[in-house]
């Protein structure tokens, strides 16, 4: 156990009352609730009782990119394309996080587009997020990747979406 943390301190002048305390912790934490009698006059003894002590889970934080909407997958004409993706907050709390979009020319995996957007999404909502435009030249293969960056994200399997595009005349 770690050393005790004092949450509330009462003195002999504190009138009788009820108090409520909220304590945050991680899933791996253990919480002990205790009362310490530290009264210099034993004839003025105090009484403490605890009930309704419970642990509740915090909100689930889970976001992800579920699709690359553009540039399109497969064969495309050389042109300028929007870089956009479908981003969802499937957790049960509003969250603030970054979303990154990268496009590579797969010949040497040269990064040709790299943009980041900070996003605030309410619980259970989604959005089509536009990052800007990228130019695809003739006869090349491109890899587009869009991913979310949320600290303490629950499910990392839905964080990234990607697509491959091939340009031809």
Short mmCIF file of N, CA and C in Angstrom, two decimals:
data_model
loop_
_atom_site.label_atom_id
_atom_site.label_comp_id
_atom_site.label_asym_id
_atom_site.label_seq_id
_atom_site.Cartn_x
_atom_site.Cartn_y
_atom_site.Cartn_z
N UNK A 1 0.84 -1.18 0.00
CA UNK A 1 0.00 0.00 0.00
C UNK A 1 0.88 1.25 0.00
N UNK A 2 0.41 2.27 -0.67
CA UNK A 2 1.10 3.55 -0.61
C UNK A 2 0.75 4.23 0.70
N UNK A 3 1.44 5.32 1.01
CA UNK A 3 1.13 6.03 2.25
C UNK A 3 -0.28 6.64 2.15
N UNK A 4 -0.87 6.88 3.30
CA UNK A 4 -2.23 7.41 3.36
C UNK A 4 -2.27 8.84 2.84
N UNK A 5 -3.38 9.19 2.23
CA UNK A 5 -3.62 10.55 1.76
C UNK A 5 -4.77 11.13 2.57
N UNK A 6 -4.55 12.28 3.18
CA UNK A 6 -5.59 12.93 3.96
C UNK A 6 -6.55 13.63 3.00
N UNK A 7 -7.81 13.30 3.09
CA UNK A 7 -8.82 13.92 2.23
C UNK A 7 -9.55 15.03 2.99
N UNK A 8 -9.99 14.76 4.21
CA UNK A 8 -10.65 15.76 5.05
C UNK A 8 -10.03 15.71 6.45
N UNK A 9 -9.93 16.86 7.08
CA UNK A 9 -9.47 16.93 8.46
C UNK A 9 -10.54 17.61 9.30
N UNK A 10 -10.86 17.00 10.45
CA UNK A 10 -11.87 17.54 11.34
C UNK A 10 -11.21 17.86 12.68
N UNK A 11 -11.75 18.84 13.35
CA UNK A 11 -11.24 19.20 14.68
C UNK A 11 -12.36 19.06 15.69
N UNK A 12 -12.03 19.36 16.95
CA UNK A 12 -13.03 19.31 18.01
C UNK A 12 -14.14 20.34 17.77
N UNK A 13 -13.87 21.33 16.96
CA UNK A 13 -14.87 22.37 16.67
C UNK A 13 -15.79 22.01 15.50
N UNK A 14 -15.53 20.90 14.84
CA UNK A 14 -16.35 20.50 13.71
C UNK A 14 -17.68 19.96 14.22
N UNK A 15 -18.79 20.56 13.79
CA UNK A 15 -20.09 20.05 14.26
C UNK A 15 -20.41 18.71 13.61
N UNK A 16 -21.31 17.94 14.20
CA UNK A 16 -21.72 16.67 13.58
C UNK A 16 -22.35 16.95 12.21
N UNK A 17 -21.99 16.15 11.22
CA UNK A 17 -22.54 16.33 9.87
C UNK A 17 -22.24 15.09 9.04
N UNK A 18 -22.78 15.10 7.82
CA UNK A 18 -22.48 14.06 6.86
C UNK A 18 -21.62 14.69 5.77
N UNK A 19 -20.69 13.94 5.26
CA UNK A 19 -19.83 14.42 4.20
C UNK A 19 -19.80 13.42 3.06
N UNK A 20 -19.46 13.93 1.89
CA UNK A 20 -19.31 13.08 0.72
C UNK A 20 -17.95 13.40 0.10
N UNK A 21 -17.26 12.37 -0.33
CA UNK A 21 -15.94 12.54 -0.92
C UNK A 21 -15.88 11.71 -2.20
N UNK A 22 -15.39 12.32 -3.29
CA UNK A 22 -15.13 11.59 -4.54
C UNK A 22 -13.63 11.45 -4.71
N UNK A 23 -13.18 10.25 -5.00
CA UNK A 23 -11.77 9.97 -5.19
C UNK A 23 -11.60 9.28 -6.54
N UNK A 24 -10.65 9.75 -7.33
CA UNK A 24 -10.38 9.14 -8.63
C UNK A 24 -9.25 8.14 -8.51
N UNK A 25 -9.30 7.12 -9.33
CA UNK A 25 -8.24 6.12 -9.33
C UNK A 25 -8.22 5.40 -10.66
N UNK A 26 -7.24 4.54 -10.83
CA UNK A 26 -7.14 3.71 -12.01
C UNK A 26 -7.72 2.34 -11.72
N UNK A 27 -7.95 1.54 -12.76
CA UNK A 27 -8.55 0.23 -12.59
C UNK A 27 -7.71 -0.62 -11.65
N UNK A 28 -6.39 -0.49 -11.69
CA UNK A 28 -5.51 -1.31 -10.87
C UNK A 28 -5.39 -0.81 -9.43
N UNK A 29 -5.97 0.35 -9.12
CA UNK A 29 -5.86 0.91 -7.78
C UNK A 29 -6.74 0.17 -6.78
N UNK A 30 -6.33 0.21 -5.54
CA UNK A 30 -7.15 -0.25 -4.43
C UNK A 30 -7.37 0.95 -3.52
N UNK A 31 -8.53 1.03 -2.93
CA UNK A 31 -8.84 2.17 -2.08
C UNK A 31 -9.22 1.67 -0.70
N UNK A 32 -8.59 2.23 0.33
CA UNK A 32 -8.95 1.95 1.71
C UNK A 32 -9.57 3.22 2.28
N UNK A 33 -10.65 3.06 2.99
CA UNK A 33 -11.28 4.19 3.66
C UNK A 33 -11.01 4.02 5.14
N UNK A 34 -10.51 5.07 5.77
CA UNK A 34 -10.17 4.95 7.18
C UNK A 34 -10.47 6.21 7.95
N UNK A 35 -10.57 6.05 9.26
CA UNK A 35 -10.79 7.17 10.17
C UNK A 35 -9.71 7.09 11.23
N UNK A 36 -9.04 8.20 11.46
CA UNK A 36 -7.99 8.22 12.47
C UNK A 36 -8.44 9.10 13.62
N UNK A 37 -8.42 8.54 14.81
CA UNK A 37 -8.76 9.30 16.01
C UNK A 37 -7.47 9.93 16.54
N UNK A 38 -7.42 11.25 16.51
CA UNK A 38 -6.21 11.96 16.94
C UNK A 38 -6.64 13.12 17.82
N UNK A 39 -7.33 12.81 18.87
CA UNK A 39 -7.88 13.82 19.78
C UNK A 39 -7.05 13.82 21.06
N UNK A 40 -6.54 14.97 21.45
CA UNK A 40 -5.70 14.99 22.64
C UNK A 40 -6.46 14.75 23.95
N UNK A 41 -7.79 14.88 23.93
CA UNK A 41 -8.58 14.69 25.15
C UNK A 41 -9.47 13.46 24.96
N UNK A 42 -9.08 12.30 25.47
CA UNK A 42 -9.83 11.07 25.25
C UNK A 42 -11.28 11.12 25.73
N UNK A 43 -11.60 12.03 26.63
CA UNK A 43 -13.00 12.10 27.09
C UNK A 43 -13.91 12.69 26.03
N UNK A 44 -13.34 13.37 25.05
CA UNK A 44 -14.14 13.93 23.95
C UNK A 44 -14.05 13.01 22.74
N UNK A 45 -14.24 11.71 22.91
CA UNK A 45 -14.07 10.74 21.83
C UNK A 45 -15.05 11.00 20.69
N UNK A 46 -14.60 10.72 19.48
CA UNK A 46 -15.42 10.88 18.29
C UNK A 46 -15.88 9.53 17.80
N UNK A 47 -16.92 9.56 17.01
CA UNK A 47 -17.44 8.34 16.42
C UNK A 47 -17.47 8.55 14.90
N UNK A 48 -17.08 7.57 14.16
CA UNK A 48 -17.13 7.65 12.69
C UNK A 48 -17.71 6.35 12.16
N UNK A 49 -18.56 6.47 11.16
CA UNK A 49 -19.07 5.28 10.49
C UNK A 49 -19.04 5.54 8.99
N UNK A 50 -18.93 4.47 8.23
CA UNK A 50 -18.89 4.58 6.79
C UNK A 50 -19.93 3.64 6.21
N UNK A 51 -20.77 4.19 5.38
CA UNK A 51 -21.66 3.32 4.63
C UNK A 51 -21.80 3.90 3.23
N UNK A 52 -22.39 3.17 2.35
CA UNK A 52 -22.51 3.56 0.95
C UNK A 52 -21.15 3.83 0.31
N UNK A 53 -20.14 3.10 0.75
CA UNK A 53 -18.83 3.22 0.12
C UNK A 53 -18.84 2.29 -1.08
N UNK A 54 -18.59 2.85 -2.24
CA UNK A 54 -18.61 2.03 -3.44
C UNK A 54 -17.61 2.52 -4.46
N UNK A 55 -17.25 1.64 -5.35
CA UNK A 55 -16.36 1.99 -6.44
C UNK A 55 -17.16 1.94 -7.73
N UNK A 56 -17.05 2.97 -8.52
CA UNK A 56 -17.74 3.01 -9.81
C UNK A 56 -16.72 3.22 -10.91
N UNK A 57 -16.99 2.66 -12.05
CA UNK A 57 -16.09 2.80 -13.19
C UNK A 57 -16.22 4.20 -13.77
N UNK A 58 -15.11 4.73 -14.23
CA UNK A 58 -15.12 6.01 -14.92
C UNK A 58 -15.66 5.84 -16.32
N UNK A 59 -15.78 6.93 -17.05
CA UNK A 59 -16.32 6.84 -18.41
C UNK A 59 -15.37 6.07 -19.33
N UNK A 60 -15.95 5.35 -20.27
CA UNK A 60 -15.15 4.65 -21.26
C UNK A 60 -14.79 5.61 -22.37
N UNK A 61 -13.50 5.74 -22.63
CA UNK A 61 -12.99 6.65 -23.66
C UNK A 61 -12.53 5.81 -24.84
N UNK A 62 -13.27 5.89 -25.94
CA UNK A 62 -12.92 5.11 -27.12
C UNK A 62 -13.32 5.86 -28.38
N UNK A 63 -12.33 6.20 -29.18
CA UNK A 63 -12.57 6.84 -30.47
C UNK A 63 -11.85 6.05 -31.54
N UNK A 64 -12.22 6.27 -32.79
CA UNK A 64 -11.53 5.59 -33.88
C UNK A 64 -11.87 6.19 -35.22
N UNK A 65 -11.03 5.88 -36.20
CA UNK A 65 -11.31 6.24 -37.59
C UNK A 65 -11.86 5.00 -38.27
N UNK A 66 -13.07 5.10 -38.76
CA UNK A 66 -13.74 3.92 -39.29
C UNK A 66 -13.68 3.80 -40.80
N UNK A 67 -13.24 4.86 -41.51
CA UNK A 67 -13.13 4.77 -42.96
C UNK A 67 -12.32 5.94 -43.50
N UNK A 68 -11.55 5.65 -44.54
CA UNK A 68 -10.97 6.71 -45.36
C UNK A 68 -12.00 6.99 -46.44
N UNK A 69 -12.57 8.18 -46.42
CA UNK A 69 -13.61 8.52 -47.39
C UNK A 69 -13.02 9.00 -48.72
N UNK A 70 -11.86 9.63 -48.64
CA UNK A 70 -11.18 10.13 -49.82
C UNK A 70 -9.72 10.33 -49.45
N UNK A 71 -8.80 10.04 -50.38
CA UNK A 71 -8.94 9.63 -51.77
C UNK A 71 -9.54 8.23 -51.88
N UNK A 72 -10.17 7.98 -53.02
CA UNK A 72 -10.85 6.70 -53.19
C UNK A 72 -9.88 5.52 -53.24
N UNK A 73 -10.41 4.38 -52.90
CA UNK A 73 -9.66 3.11 -52.95
C UNK A 73 -9.62 2.63 -54.39
N UNK A 74 -8.53 1.95 -54.76
CA UNK A 74 -8.46 1.32 -56.08
C UNK A 74 -7.94 2.25 -57.15
N UNK A 75 -8.38 2.00 -58.38
CA UNK A 75 -7.90 2.78 -59.53
C UNK A 75 -8.54 4.16 -59.55
N UNK A 76 -7.70 5.18 -59.72
CA UNK A 76 -8.18 6.56 -59.79
C UNK A 76 -7.37 7.29 -60.86
N UNK A 77 -7.91 8.37 -61.34
CA UNK A 77 -7.21 9.20 -62.32
C UNK A 77 -6.23 10.12 -61.59
N UNK A 78 -5.12 10.48 -62.24
CA UNK A 78 -4.25 11.49 -61.64
C UNK A 78 -5.04 12.78 -61.44
N UNK A 79 -5.02 13.33 -60.24
CA UNK A 79 -5.86 14.49 -59.96
C UNK A 79 -5.55 14.98 -58.54
N UNK A 80 -6.28 16.00 -58.12
CA UNK A 80 -6.22 16.49 -56.75
C UNK A 80 -7.40 15.89 -55.99
N UNK A 81 -7.12 15.34 -54.82
CA UNK A 81 -8.16 14.67 -54.03
C UNK A 81 -8.21 15.25 -52.61
N UNK A 82 -9.42 15.31 -52.09
CA UNK A 82 -9.58 15.64 -50.67
C UNK A 82 -9.07 14.45 -49.86
N UNK A 83 -8.53 14.75 -48.68
CA UNK A 83 -8.17 13.70 -47.73
C UNK A 83 -9.17 13.82 -46.59
N UNK A 84 -10.03 12.81 -46.44
CA UNK A 84 -11.07 12.87 -45.41
C UNK A 84 -11.36 11.47 -44.87
N UNK A 85 -11.87 11.45 -43.65
CA UNK A 85 -12.18 10.18 -43.01
C UNK A 85 -13.37 10.30 -42.08
N UNK A 86 -13.96 9.16 -41.77
CA UNK A 86 -15.08 9.07 -40.84
C UNK A 86 -14.53 8.75 -39.45
N UNK A 87 -14.72 9.67 -38.49
CA UNK A 87 -14.20 9.52 -37.13
C UNK A 87 -15.39 9.41 -36.18
N UNK A 88 -15.32 8.44 -35.27
CA UNK A 88 -16.41 8.21 -34.32
C UNK A 88 -15.91 8.23 -32.88
N UNK A 89 -16.77 8.72 -32.00
CA UNK A 89 -16.57 8.57 -30.56
C UNK A 89 -17.58 7.53 -30.11
N UNK A 90 -17.10 6.32 -29.88
CA UNK A 90 -18.02 5.25 -29.47
C UNK A 90 -17.97 5.05 -27.96
N UNK A 91 -17.24 5.93 -27.26
CA UNK A 91 -17.20 5.88 -25.81
C UNK A 91 -18.41 6.56 -25.21
N UNK A 92 -18.42 6.70 -23.89
CA UNK A 92 -19.56 7.33 -23.23
C UNK A 92 -19.19 8.65 -22.55
N UNK A 93 -18.17 9.33 -23.12
CA UNK A 93 -17.76 10.64 -22.59
C UNK A 93 -17.32 11.53 -23.75
N UNK A 94 -17.59 12.82 -23.63
CA UNK A 94 -17.06 13.76 -24.61
C UNK A 94 -15.55 13.81 -24.47
N UNK A 95 -14.83 13.76 -25.60
CA UNK A 95 -13.38 13.73 -25.56
C UNK A 95 -12.77 14.72 -26.54
N UNK A 96 -11.57 15.14 -26.21
CA UNK A 96 -10.78 16.06 -27.02
C UNK A 96 -9.52 15.28 -27.43
N UNK A 97 -9.26 15.16 -28.73
CA UNK A 97 -8.15 14.33 -29.18
C UNK A 97 -7.68 14.81 -30.56
N UNK A 98 -6.52 14.30 -30.97
CA UNK A 98 -5.98 14.62 -32.29
C UNK A 98 -6.28 13.49 -33.26
N UNK A 99 -6.45 13.87 -34.53
CA UNK A 99 -6.61 12.92 -35.62
C UNK A 99 -5.56 13.28 -36.67
N UNK A 100 -4.84 12.28 -37.15
CA UNK A 100 -3.74 12.51 -38.09
C UNK A 100 -4.05 11.81 -39.40
N UNK A 101 -3.78 12.51 -40.50
CA UNK A 101 -3.92 11.94 -41.84
C UNK A 101 -2.57 11.99 -42.54
N UNK A 102 -2.16 10.85 -43.09
CA UNK A 102 -0.90 10.78 -43.83
C UNK A 102 -1.14 10.07 -45.15
N UNK A 103 -0.48 10.56 -46.19
CA UNK A 103 -0.53 9.92 -47.50
C UNK A 103 0.91 9.69 -47.94
N UNK A 104 1.19 8.46 -48.38
CA UNK A 104 2.53 8.08 -48.83
C UNK A 104 2.49 7.69 -50.30
N UNK A 105 3.51 8.10 -51.04
CA UNK A 105 3.79 7.50 -52.35
C UNK A 105 4.56 6.24 -52.00
N UNK A 106 4.01 5.08 -52.35
CA UNK A 106 4.59 3.83 -51.86
C UNK A 106 5.93 3.50 -52.51
N UNK A 107 6.34 4.22 -53.55
CA UNK A 107 7.69 4.05 -54.08
C UNK A 107 8.64 4.70 -53.09
N UNK A 108 9.23 3.90 -52.24
CA UNK A 108 10.11 4.42 -51.21
C UNK A 108 9.37 4.92 -49.98
N UNK A 109 8.06 4.73 -49.94
CA UNK A 109 7.22 5.20 -48.81
C UNK A 109 7.52 6.66 -48.48
N UNK A 110 7.45 7.51 -49.49
CA UNK A 110 7.69 8.94 -49.33
C UNK A 110 6.42 9.60 -48.82
N UNK A 111 6.53 10.30 -47.70
CA UNK A 111 5.38 10.99 -47.11
C UNK A 111 5.10 12.25 -47.94
N UNK A 112 3.91 12.31 -48.56
CA UNK A 112 3.57 13.48 -49.39
C UNK A 112 2.47 14.34 -48.76
N UNK A 113 1.84 13.85 -47.70
CA UNK A 113 0.78 14.61 -47.03
C UNK A 113 0.79 14.21 -45.56
N UNK A 114 0.79 15.21 -44.67
CA UNK A 114 0.81 14.93 -43.23
C UNK A 114 0.10 16.08 -42.53
N UNK A 115 -1.11 15.84 -42.08
CA UNK A 115 -1.90 16.88 -41.39
C UNK A 115 -2.50 16.31 -40.11
N UNK A 116 -2.64 17.18 -39.11
CA UNK A 116 -3.24 16.80 -37.84
C UNK A 116 -4.34 17.81 -37.50
N UNK A 117 -5.44 17.30 -36.98
CA UNK A 117 -6.57 18.14 -36.58
C UNK A 117 -6.95 17.78 -35.15
N UNK A 118 -7.15 18.80 -34.30
CA UNK A 118 -7.65 18.56 -32.96
C UNK A 118 -9.17 18.57 -33.03
N UNK A 119 -9.80 17.60 -32.39
CA UNK A 119 -11.24 17.41 -32.51
C UNK A 119 -11.87 17.19 -31.14
N UNK A 120 -13.03 17.78 -30.92
CA UNK A 120 -13.84 17.54 -29.71
C UNK A 120 -15.11 16.87 -30.20
N UNK A 121 -15.35 15.64 -29.71
CA UNK A 121 -16.54 14.89 -30.13
C UNK A 121 -17.36 14.47 -28.92
N UNK A 122 -18.67 14.77 -28.94
CA UNK A 122 -19.55 14.29 -27.87
C UNK A 122 -19.66 12.76 -27.91
N UNK A 123 -20.02 12.18 -26.78
CA UNK A 123 -20.19 10.74 -26.68
C UNK A 123 -21.18 10.24 -27.72
N UNK A 124 -20.83 9.15 -28.40
CA UNK A 124 -21.73 8.52 -29.35
C UNK A 124 -21.89 9.23 -30.68
N UNK A 125 -21.07 10.23 -30.97
CA UNK A 125 -21.23 10.97 -32.22
C UNK A 125 -20.12 10.62 -33.21
N UNK A 126 -20.32 11.06 -34.46
CA UNK A 126 -19.29 10.87 -35.47
C UNK A 126 -19.25 12.10 -36.37
N UNK A 127 -18.20 12.18 -37.17
CA UNK A 127 -18.05 13.30 -38.09
C UNK A 127 -17.20 12.87 -39.28
N UNK A 128 -17.47 13.49 -40.43
CA UNK A 128 -16.60 13.35 -41.59
C UNK A 128 -15.57 14.47 -41.49
N UNK A 129 -14.33 14.12 -41.31
CA UNK A 129 -13.28 15.10 -41.04
C UNK A 129 -12.44 15.29 -42.29
N UNK A 130 -12.32 16.56 -42.75
CA UNK A 130 -11.57 16.92 -43.95
C UNK A 130 -10.23 17.52 -43.54
N UNK A 131 -9.13 17.02 -44.11
CA UNK A 131 -7.78 17.45 -43.75
C UNK A 131 -7.14 18.37 -44.77
N UNK A 132 -7.68 18.45 -45.98
CA UNK A 132 -7.06 19.23 -47.04
C UNK A 132 -6.99 18.39 -48.31
N UNK A 133 -6.11 18.79 -49.24
CA UNK A 133 -6.04 18.09 -50.52
C UNK A 133 -4.63 17.57 -50.78
N UNK A 134 -4.57 16.53 -51.60
CA UNK A 134 -3.32 15.92 -52.01
C UNK A 134 -3.37 15.72 -53.52
N UNK A 135 -2.20 15.83 -54.17
CA UNK A 135 -2.11 15.65 -55.62
C UNK A 135 -1.53 14.28 -55.93
N UNK A 136 -2.26 13.51 -56.75
CA UNK A 136 -1.79 12.21 -57.19
C UNK A 136 -1.28 12.34 -58.63
N UNK A 137 -0.03 11.94 -58.86
CA UNK A 137 0.51 11.97 -60.22
C UNK A 137 0.24 10.64 -60.91
N UNK A 138 0.65 10.54 -62.17
CA UNK A 138 0.36 9.38 -63.00
C UNK A 138 1.22 8.17 -62.62
N UNK A 139 0.64 7.01 -62.74
CA UNK A 139 1.32 5.72 -62.58
C UNK A 139 2.04 5.57 -61.25
N UNK A 140 1.30 5.73 -60.18
CA UNK A 140 1.88 5.57 -58.85
C UNK A 140 0.87 4.89 -57.93
N UNK A 141 1.40 4.29 -56.88
CA UNK A 141 0.56 3.70 -55.84
C UNK A 141 0.66 4.57 -54.59
N UNK A 142 -0.49 4.80 -53.97
CA UNK A 142 -0.54 5.66 -52.79
C UNK A 142 -1.20 4.91 -51.63
N UNK A 143 -0.70 5.21 -50.45
CA UNK A 143 -1.24 4.63 -49.23
C UNK A 143 -1.72 5.79 -48.35
N UNK A 144 -3.01 5.80 -48.01
CA UNK A 144 -3.60 6.83 -47.16
C UNK A 144 -3.93 6.19 -45.81
N UNK A 145 -3.51 6.87 -44.75
CA UNK A 145 -3.73 6.36 -43.39
C UNK A 145 -4.28 7.50 -42.55
N UNK A 146 -5.37 7.24 -41.84
CA UNK A 146 -5.95 8.22 -40.92
C UNK A 146 -6.10 7.51 -39.57
N UNK A 147 -5.59 8.16 -38.51
CA UNK A 147 -5.66 7.51 -37.20
C UNK A 147 -5.92 8.52 -36.09
N UNK A 148 -6.56 8.03 -35.04
CA UNK A 148 -6.89 8.86 -33.87
C UNK A 148 -5.80 8.68 -32.82
N UNK A 149 -5.62 9.74 -32.02
CA UNK A 149 -4.62 9.71 -30.95
C UNK A 149 -5.29 10.17 -29.66
N UNK A 150 -5.80 9.22 -28.90
CA UNK A 150 -6.47 9.51 -27.64
C UNK A 150 -5.77 8.75 -26.53
N UNK A 151 -5.28 9.46 -25.54
CA UNK A 151 -4.65 8.81 -24.40
C UNK A 151 -5.71 8.02 -23.64
N UNK A 152 -5.36 6.84 -23.17
CA UNK A 152 -6.26 5.95 -22.43
C UNK A 152 -7.42 5.46 -23.28
N UNK A 153 -7.23 5.37 -24.58
CA UNK A 153 -8.25 4.82 -25.48
C UNK A 153 -8.42 3.34 -25.17
N UNK A 154 -9.66 2.88 -25.08
CA UNK A 154 -9.93 1.51 -24.65
C UNK A 154 -9.61 0.47 -25.72
N UNK A 155 -10.05 0.69 -26.95
CA UNK A 155 -9.91 -0.31 -28.01
C UNK A 155 -9.06 0.27 -29.14
N UNK A 156 -7.81 -0.16 -29.24
CA UNK A 156 -6.93 0.37 -30.28
C UNK A 156 -7.17 -0.26 -31.64
N UNK A 157 -7.95 -1.31 -31.71
CA UNK A 157 -8.17 -1.99 -32.99
C UNK A 157 -8.98 -1.13 -33.96
N UNK A 158 -9.70 -0.11 -33.47
CA UNK A 158 -10.50 0.73 -34.36
C UNK A 158 -9.89 2.12 -34.57
N UNK A 159 -8.65 2.31 -34.15
CA UNK A 159 -8.05 3.65 -34.21
C UNK A 159 -7.65 4.07 -35.61
N UNK A 160 -7.32 3.12 -36.48
CA UNK A 160 -6.72 3.45 -37.78
C UNK A 160 -7.54 2.89 -38.93
N UNK A 161 -7.72 3.72 -39.97
CA UNK A 161 -8.31 3.27 -41.23
C UNK A 161 -7.29 3.61 -42.33
N UNK A 162 -7.28 2.82 -43.40
CA UNK A 162 -6.33 3.07 -44.48
C UNK A 162 -6.92 2.64 -45.81
N UNK A 163 -6.32 3.14 -46.89
CA UNK A 163 -6.73 2.72 -48.22
C UNK A 163 -5.54 2.83 -49.16
N UNK A 164 -5.59 2.06 -50.26
CA UNK A 164 -4.56 2.10 -51.30
C UNK A 164 -5.21 2.62 -52.57
N UNK A 165 -4.51 3.51 -53.24
CA UNK A 165 -4.99 4.05 -54.52
C UNK A 165 -3.90 3.85 -55.57
N UNK A 166 -4.32 3.58 -56.84
CA UNK A 166 -3.40 3.42 -57.95
C UNK A 166 -3.84 4.34 -59.07
N UNK A 167 -2.93 5.20 -59.49
CA UNK A 167 -3.29 6.14 -60.55
C UNK A 167 -2.83 5.61 -61.90
N UNK A 168 -3.68 5.81 -62.86
CA UNK A 168 -3.36 5.44 -64.25
C UNK A 168 -4.05 6.43 -65.17
N UNK A 169 -3.49 6.63 -66.34
CA UNK A 169 -4.08 7.57 -67.30
C UNK A 169 -5.41 7.01 -67.78
#
